[in-house]
PDB file of C-alpha atoms in Angstrom:
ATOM      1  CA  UNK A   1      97.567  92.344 116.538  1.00 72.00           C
ATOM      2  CA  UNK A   2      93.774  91.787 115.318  1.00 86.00           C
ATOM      3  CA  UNK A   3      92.888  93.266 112.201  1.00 93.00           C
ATOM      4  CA  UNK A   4      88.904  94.863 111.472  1.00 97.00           C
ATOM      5  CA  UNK A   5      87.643  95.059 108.101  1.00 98.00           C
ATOM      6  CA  UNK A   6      84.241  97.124 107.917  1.00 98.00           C
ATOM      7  CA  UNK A   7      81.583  96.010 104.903  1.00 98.00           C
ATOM      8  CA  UNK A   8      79.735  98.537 104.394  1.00 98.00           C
ATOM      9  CA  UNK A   9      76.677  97.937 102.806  1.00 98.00           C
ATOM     10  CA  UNK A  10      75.067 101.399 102.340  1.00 98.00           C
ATOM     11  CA  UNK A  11      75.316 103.658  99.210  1.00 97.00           C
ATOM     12  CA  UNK A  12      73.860 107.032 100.955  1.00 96.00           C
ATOM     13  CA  UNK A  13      77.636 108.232 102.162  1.00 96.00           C
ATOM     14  CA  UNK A  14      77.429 110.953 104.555  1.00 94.00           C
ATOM     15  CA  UNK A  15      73.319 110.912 105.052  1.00 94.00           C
ATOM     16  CA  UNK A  16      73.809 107.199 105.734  1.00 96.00           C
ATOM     17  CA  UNK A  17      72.579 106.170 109.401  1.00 95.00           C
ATOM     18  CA  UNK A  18      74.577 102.993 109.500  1.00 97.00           C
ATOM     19  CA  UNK A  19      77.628 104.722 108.243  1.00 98.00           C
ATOM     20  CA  UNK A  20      77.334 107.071 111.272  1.00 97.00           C
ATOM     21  CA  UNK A  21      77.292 104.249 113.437  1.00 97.00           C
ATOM     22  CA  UNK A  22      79.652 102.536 112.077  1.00 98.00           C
ATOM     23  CA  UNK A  23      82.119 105.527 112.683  1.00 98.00           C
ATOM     24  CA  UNK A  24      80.962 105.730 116.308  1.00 98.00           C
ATOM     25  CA  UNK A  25      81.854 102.179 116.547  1.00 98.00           C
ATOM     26  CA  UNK A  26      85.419 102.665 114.849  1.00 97.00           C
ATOM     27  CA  UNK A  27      86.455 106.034 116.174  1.00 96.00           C
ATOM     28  CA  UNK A  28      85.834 104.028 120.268  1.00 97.00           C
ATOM     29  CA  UNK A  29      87.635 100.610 118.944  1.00 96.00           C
ATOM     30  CA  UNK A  30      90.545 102.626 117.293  1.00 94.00           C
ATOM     31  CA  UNK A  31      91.090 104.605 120.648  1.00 94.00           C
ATOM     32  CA  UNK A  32      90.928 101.586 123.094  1.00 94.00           C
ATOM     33  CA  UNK A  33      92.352  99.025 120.515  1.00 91.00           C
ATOM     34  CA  UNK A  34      94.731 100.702 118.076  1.00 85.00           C
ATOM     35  CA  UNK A  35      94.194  97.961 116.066  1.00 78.00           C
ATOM     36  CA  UNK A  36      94.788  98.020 112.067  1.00 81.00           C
ATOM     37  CA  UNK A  37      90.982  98.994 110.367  1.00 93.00           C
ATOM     38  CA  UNK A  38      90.364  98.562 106.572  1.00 97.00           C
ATOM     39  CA  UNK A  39      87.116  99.344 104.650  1.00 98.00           C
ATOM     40  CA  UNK A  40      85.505  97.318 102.335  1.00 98.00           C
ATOM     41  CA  UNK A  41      82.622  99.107 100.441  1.00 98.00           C
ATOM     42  CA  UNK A  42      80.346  97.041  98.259  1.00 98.00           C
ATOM     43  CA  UNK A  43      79.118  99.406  96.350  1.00 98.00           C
ATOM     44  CA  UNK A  44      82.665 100.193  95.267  1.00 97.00           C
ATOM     45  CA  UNK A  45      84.272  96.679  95.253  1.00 97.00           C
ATOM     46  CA  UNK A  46      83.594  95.814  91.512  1.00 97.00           C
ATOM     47  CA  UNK A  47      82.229  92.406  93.158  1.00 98.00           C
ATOM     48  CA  UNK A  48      81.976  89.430  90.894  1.00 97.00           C
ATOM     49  CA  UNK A  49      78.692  88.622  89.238  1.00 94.00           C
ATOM     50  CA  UNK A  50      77.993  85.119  90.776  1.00 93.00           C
ATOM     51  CA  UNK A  51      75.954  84.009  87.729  1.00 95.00           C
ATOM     52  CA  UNK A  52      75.896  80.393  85.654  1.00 96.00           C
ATOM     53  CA  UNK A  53      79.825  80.301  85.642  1.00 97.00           C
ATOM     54  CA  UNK A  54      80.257  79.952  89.178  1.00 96.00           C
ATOM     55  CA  UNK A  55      77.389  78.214  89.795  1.00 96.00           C
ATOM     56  CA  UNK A  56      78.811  76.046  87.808  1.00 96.00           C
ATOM     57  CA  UNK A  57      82.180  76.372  89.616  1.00 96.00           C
ATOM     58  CA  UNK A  58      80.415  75.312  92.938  1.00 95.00           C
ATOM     59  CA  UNK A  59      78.785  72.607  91.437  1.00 94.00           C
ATOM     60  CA  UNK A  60      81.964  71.405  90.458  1.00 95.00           C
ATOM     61  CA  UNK A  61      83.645  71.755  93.079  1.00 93.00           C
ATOM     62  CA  UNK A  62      81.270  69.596  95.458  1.00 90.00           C
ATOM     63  CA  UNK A  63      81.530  66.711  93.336  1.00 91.00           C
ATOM     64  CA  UNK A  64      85.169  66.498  94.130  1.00 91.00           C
ATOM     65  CA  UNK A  65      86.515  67.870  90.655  1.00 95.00           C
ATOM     66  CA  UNK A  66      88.007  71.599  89.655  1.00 95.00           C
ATOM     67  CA  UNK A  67      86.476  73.755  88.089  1.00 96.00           C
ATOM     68  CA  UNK A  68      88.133  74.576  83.826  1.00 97.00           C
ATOM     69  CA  UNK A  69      87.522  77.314  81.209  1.00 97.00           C
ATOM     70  CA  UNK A  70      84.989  79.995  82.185  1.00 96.00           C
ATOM     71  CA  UNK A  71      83.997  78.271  85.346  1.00 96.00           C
ATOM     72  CA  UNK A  72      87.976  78.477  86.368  1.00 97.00           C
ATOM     73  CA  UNK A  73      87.834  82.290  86.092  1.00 97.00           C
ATOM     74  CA  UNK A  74      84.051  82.545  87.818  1.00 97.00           C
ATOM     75  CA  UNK A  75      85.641  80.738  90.877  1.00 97.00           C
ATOM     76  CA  UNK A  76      89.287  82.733  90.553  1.00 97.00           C
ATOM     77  CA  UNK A  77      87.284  85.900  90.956  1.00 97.00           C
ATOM     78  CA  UNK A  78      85.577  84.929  93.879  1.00 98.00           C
ATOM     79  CA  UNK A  79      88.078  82.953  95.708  1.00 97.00           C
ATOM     80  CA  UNK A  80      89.953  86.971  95.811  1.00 98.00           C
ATOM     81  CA  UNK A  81      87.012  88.295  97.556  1.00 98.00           C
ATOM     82  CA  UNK A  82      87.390  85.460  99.913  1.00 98.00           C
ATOM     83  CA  UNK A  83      91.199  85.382 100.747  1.00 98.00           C
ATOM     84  CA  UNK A  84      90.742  89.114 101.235  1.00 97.00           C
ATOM     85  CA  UNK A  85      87.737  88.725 103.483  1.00 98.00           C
ATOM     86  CA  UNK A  86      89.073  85.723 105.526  1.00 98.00           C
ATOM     87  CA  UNK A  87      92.736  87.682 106.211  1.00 97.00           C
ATOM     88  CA  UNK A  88      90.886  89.276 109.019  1.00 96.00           C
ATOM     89  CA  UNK A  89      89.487  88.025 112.273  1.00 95.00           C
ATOM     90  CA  UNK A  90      87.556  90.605 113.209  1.00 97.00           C
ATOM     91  CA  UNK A  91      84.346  92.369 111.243  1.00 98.00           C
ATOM     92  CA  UNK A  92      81.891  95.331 111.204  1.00 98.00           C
ATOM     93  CA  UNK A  93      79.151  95.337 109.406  1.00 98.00           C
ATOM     94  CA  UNK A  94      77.013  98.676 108.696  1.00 98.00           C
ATOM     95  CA  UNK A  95      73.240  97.314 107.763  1.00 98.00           C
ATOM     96  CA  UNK A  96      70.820  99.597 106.561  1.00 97.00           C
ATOM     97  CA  UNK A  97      67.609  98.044 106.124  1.00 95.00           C
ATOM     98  CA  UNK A  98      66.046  97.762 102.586  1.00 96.00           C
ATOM     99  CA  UNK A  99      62.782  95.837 101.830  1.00 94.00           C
ATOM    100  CA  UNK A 100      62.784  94.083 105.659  1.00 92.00           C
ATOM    101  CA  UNK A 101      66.173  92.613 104.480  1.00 95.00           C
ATOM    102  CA  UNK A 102      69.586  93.302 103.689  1.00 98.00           C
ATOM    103  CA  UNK A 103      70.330  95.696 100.752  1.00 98.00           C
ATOM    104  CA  UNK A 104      71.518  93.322  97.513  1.00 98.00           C
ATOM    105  CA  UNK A 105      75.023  93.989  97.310  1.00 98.00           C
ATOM    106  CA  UNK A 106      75.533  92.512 100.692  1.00 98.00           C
ATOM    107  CA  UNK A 107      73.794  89.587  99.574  1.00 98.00           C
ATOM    108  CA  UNK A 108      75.978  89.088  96.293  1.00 98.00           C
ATOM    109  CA  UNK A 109      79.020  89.579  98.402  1.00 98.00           C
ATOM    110  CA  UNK A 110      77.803  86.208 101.001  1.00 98.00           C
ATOM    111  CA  UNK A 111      76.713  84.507  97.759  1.00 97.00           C
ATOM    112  CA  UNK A 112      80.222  85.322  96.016  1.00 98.00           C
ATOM    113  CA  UNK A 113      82.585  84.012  99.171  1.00 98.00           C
ATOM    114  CA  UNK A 114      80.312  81.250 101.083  1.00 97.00           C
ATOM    115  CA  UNK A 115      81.800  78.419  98.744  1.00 96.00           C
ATOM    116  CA  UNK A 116      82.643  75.064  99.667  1.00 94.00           C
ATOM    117  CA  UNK A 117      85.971  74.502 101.108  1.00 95.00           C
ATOM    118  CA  UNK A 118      86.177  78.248 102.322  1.00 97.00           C
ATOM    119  CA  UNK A 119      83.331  79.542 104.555  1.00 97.00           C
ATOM    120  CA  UNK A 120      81.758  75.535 105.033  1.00 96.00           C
ATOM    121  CA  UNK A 121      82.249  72.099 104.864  1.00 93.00           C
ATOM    122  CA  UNK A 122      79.725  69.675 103.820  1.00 90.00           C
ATOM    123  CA  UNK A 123      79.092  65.657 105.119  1.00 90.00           C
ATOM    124  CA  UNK A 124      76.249  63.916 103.675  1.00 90.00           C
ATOM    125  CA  UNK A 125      75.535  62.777 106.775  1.00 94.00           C
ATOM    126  CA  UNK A 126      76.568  65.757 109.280  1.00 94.00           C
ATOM    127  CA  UNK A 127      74.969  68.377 106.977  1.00 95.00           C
ATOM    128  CA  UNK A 128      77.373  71.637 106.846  1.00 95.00           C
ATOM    129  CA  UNK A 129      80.127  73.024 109.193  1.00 97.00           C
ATOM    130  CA  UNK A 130      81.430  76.548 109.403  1.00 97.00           C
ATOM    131  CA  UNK A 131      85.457  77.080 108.982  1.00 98.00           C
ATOM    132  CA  UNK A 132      85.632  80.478 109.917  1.00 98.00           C
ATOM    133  CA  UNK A 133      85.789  79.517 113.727  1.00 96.00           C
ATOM    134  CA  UNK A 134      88.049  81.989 115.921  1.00 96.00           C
ATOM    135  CA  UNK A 135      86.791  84.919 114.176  1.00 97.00           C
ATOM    136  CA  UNK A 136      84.352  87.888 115.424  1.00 97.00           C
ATOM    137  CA  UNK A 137      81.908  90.210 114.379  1.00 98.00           C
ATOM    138  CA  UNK A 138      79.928  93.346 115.197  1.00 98.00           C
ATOM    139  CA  UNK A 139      77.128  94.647 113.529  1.00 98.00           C
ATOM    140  CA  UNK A 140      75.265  98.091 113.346  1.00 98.00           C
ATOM    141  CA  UNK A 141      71.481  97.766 112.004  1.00 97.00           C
ATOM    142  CA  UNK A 142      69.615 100.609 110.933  1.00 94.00           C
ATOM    143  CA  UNK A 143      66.092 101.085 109.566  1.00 92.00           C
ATOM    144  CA  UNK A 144      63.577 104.263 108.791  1.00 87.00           C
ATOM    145  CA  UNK A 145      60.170 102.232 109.007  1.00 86.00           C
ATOM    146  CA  UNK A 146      60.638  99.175 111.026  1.00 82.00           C
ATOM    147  CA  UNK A 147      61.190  98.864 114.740  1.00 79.00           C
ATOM    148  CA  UNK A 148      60.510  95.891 117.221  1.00 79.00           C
ATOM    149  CA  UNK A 149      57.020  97.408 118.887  1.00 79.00           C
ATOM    150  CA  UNK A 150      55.390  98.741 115.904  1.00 85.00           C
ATOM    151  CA  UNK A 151      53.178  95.821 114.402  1.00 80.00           C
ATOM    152  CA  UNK A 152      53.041  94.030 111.118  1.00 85.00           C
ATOM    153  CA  UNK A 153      52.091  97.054 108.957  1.00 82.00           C
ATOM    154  CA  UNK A 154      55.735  98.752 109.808  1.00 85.00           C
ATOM    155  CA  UNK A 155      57.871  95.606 108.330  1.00 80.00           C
ATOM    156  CA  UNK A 156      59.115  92.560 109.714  1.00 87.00           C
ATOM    157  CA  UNK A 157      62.995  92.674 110.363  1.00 88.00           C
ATOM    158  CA  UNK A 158      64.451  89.595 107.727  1.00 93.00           C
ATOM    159  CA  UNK A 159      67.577  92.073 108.382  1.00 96.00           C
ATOM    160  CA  UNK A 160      69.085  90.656 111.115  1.00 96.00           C
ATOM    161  CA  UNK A 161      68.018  87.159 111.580  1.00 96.00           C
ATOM    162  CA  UNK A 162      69.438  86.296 107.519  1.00 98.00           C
ATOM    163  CA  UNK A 163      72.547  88.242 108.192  1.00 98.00           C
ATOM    164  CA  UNK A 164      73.545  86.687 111.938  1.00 98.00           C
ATOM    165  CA  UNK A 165      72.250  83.107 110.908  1.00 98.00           C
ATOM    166  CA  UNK A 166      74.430  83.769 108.255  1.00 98.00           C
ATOM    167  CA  UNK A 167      77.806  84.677 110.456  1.00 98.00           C
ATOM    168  CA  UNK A 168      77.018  81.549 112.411  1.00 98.00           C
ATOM    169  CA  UNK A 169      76.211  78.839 109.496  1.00 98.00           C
ATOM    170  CA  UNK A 170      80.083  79.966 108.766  1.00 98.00           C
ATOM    171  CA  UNK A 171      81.445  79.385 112.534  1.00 98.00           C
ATOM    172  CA  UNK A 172      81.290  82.572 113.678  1.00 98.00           C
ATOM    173  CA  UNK A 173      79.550  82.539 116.857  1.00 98.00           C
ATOM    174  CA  UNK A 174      80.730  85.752 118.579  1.00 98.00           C
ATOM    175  CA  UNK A 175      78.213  88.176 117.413  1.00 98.00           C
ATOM    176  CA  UNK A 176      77.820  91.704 119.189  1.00 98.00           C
ATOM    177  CA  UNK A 177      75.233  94.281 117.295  1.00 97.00           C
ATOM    178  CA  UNK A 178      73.600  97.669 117.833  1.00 96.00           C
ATOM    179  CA  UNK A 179      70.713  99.156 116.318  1.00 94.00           C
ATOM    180  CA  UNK A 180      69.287 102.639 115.155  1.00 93.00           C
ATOM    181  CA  UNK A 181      65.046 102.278 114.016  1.00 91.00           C
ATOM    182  CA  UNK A 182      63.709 105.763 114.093  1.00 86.00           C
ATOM    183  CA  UNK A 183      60.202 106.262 112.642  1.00 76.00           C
ATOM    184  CA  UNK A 184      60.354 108.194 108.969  1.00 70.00           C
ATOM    185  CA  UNK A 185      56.872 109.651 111.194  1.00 59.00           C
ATOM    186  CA  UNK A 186      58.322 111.238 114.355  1.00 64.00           C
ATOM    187  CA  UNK A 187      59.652 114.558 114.278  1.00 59.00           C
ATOM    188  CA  UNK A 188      62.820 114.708 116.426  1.00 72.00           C
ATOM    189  CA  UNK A 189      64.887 111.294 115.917  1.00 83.00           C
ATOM    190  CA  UNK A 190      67.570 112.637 117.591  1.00 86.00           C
ATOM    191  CA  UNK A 191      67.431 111.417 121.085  1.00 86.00           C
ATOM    192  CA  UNK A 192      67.398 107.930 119.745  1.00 88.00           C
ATOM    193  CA  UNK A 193      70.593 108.827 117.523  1.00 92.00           C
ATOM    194  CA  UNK A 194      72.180 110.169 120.272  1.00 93.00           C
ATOM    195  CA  UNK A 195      71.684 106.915 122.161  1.00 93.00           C
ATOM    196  CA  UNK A 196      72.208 104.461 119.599  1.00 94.00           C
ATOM    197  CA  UNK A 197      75.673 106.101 118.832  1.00 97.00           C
ATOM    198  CA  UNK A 198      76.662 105.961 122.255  1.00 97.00           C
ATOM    199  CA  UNK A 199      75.779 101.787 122.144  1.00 97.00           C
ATOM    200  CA  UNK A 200      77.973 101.710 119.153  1.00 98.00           C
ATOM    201  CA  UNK A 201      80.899 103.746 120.688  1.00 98.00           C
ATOM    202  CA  UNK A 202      80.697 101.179 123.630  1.00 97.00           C
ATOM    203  CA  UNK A 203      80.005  98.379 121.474  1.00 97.00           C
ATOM    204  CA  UNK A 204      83.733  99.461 119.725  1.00 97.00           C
ATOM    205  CA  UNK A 205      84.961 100.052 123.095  1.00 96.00           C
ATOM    206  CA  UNK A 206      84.424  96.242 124.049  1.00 94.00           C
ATOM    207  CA  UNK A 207      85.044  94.492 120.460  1.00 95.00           C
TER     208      UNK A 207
END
């Protein structure tokens, strides 16, 4: 049986768009799937501070030697955010979208697990390969300003682009998303709710 963990990446709990997706999506893949799902909530996870320790660590580590003293415990702490990450082949991620990109947390969480040895390989001569290969995601986007059509002065959408070249720099390849950009400016965002919930539900229907 596959497992799902969803990262979410929102602190806004029950006025959070991507939350609401992200429950369309599970409440359709729990039905069609009854597969095991587990949450992972950033804001709650106590994640590691990545800081001069573990760079350290990582620095370390790609020379070919391990890691002692305070860069030991820098790279203990994240290597249980990865082993907990990579039990699971299949993820959701819930995305709002802060500053055109992805809100920090999420950001210290890829910094914290994509370590040598783990989420890549590295060949002086190859470059990098991803070792996460036979795994899946899904992802639910949201954003209150930016949206494809409106022009520059709305945003640009780093969101998306960072956060799937990210999935695939680590071997996952099978990527499925869905997406919910109202305008802060129009009235009634409803209709476009509506419809980007029903994406999601179909979206967890097919995962």
């Amino acid at each position: 049986m596959s497992r799902l963990l969803h990262i979410s990446a929102s602190p806004r709990g029950a006025a959070s768009e991507s939350l609401a997706m992200a429950e369309a999506f599970l409440e359709a893949y729990r039905e069609t799937h009854g597969d095991a799902v587990d949450h992972l909530d950033l804001w709650e996870a106590g994640l590691p501070v990545f800081g001069p320790a573990g760079a350290g660590a990582k620095m370390t580590v790609l020379a070919g030697n391990e890691p002692s003293g305070g860069e030991a415990a820098a790279w203990r702490a994240a290597r249980e955010v990865f082993e907990r990450y990579d039990s699971y082949d299949r993820y959701l991620f819930s995305v709002p979208m802060w500053n055109s990109s992805v809100p920090y947390v999420l950001k210290q969480f890829i910094d914290v697990v994509s370590q040598p040895g783990w989420v890549f390989r590295f060949d002086p001569e190859k470059g990098y390969s991803g070792l996460l290969r036979g795994k899946k995601a899904a992802v639910v986007y949201t954003s209150a300003v930016y949206g494809e059509h409106r022009g520059p002065a709305f945003g640009r959408d780093h969101q998306a682009p960072f956060l799937e070249g990210w999935l695939r720099w680590t071997g996952i390849t099978d990527i499925s998303a869905a997406e919910f950009r109202p305008n802060l400016a129009t009235a009634d965002a409803e209709t476009g709710r509506r419809s980007a919930h029903a994406e999601a539900r179909e979206l967890g229907k097919r995962f």
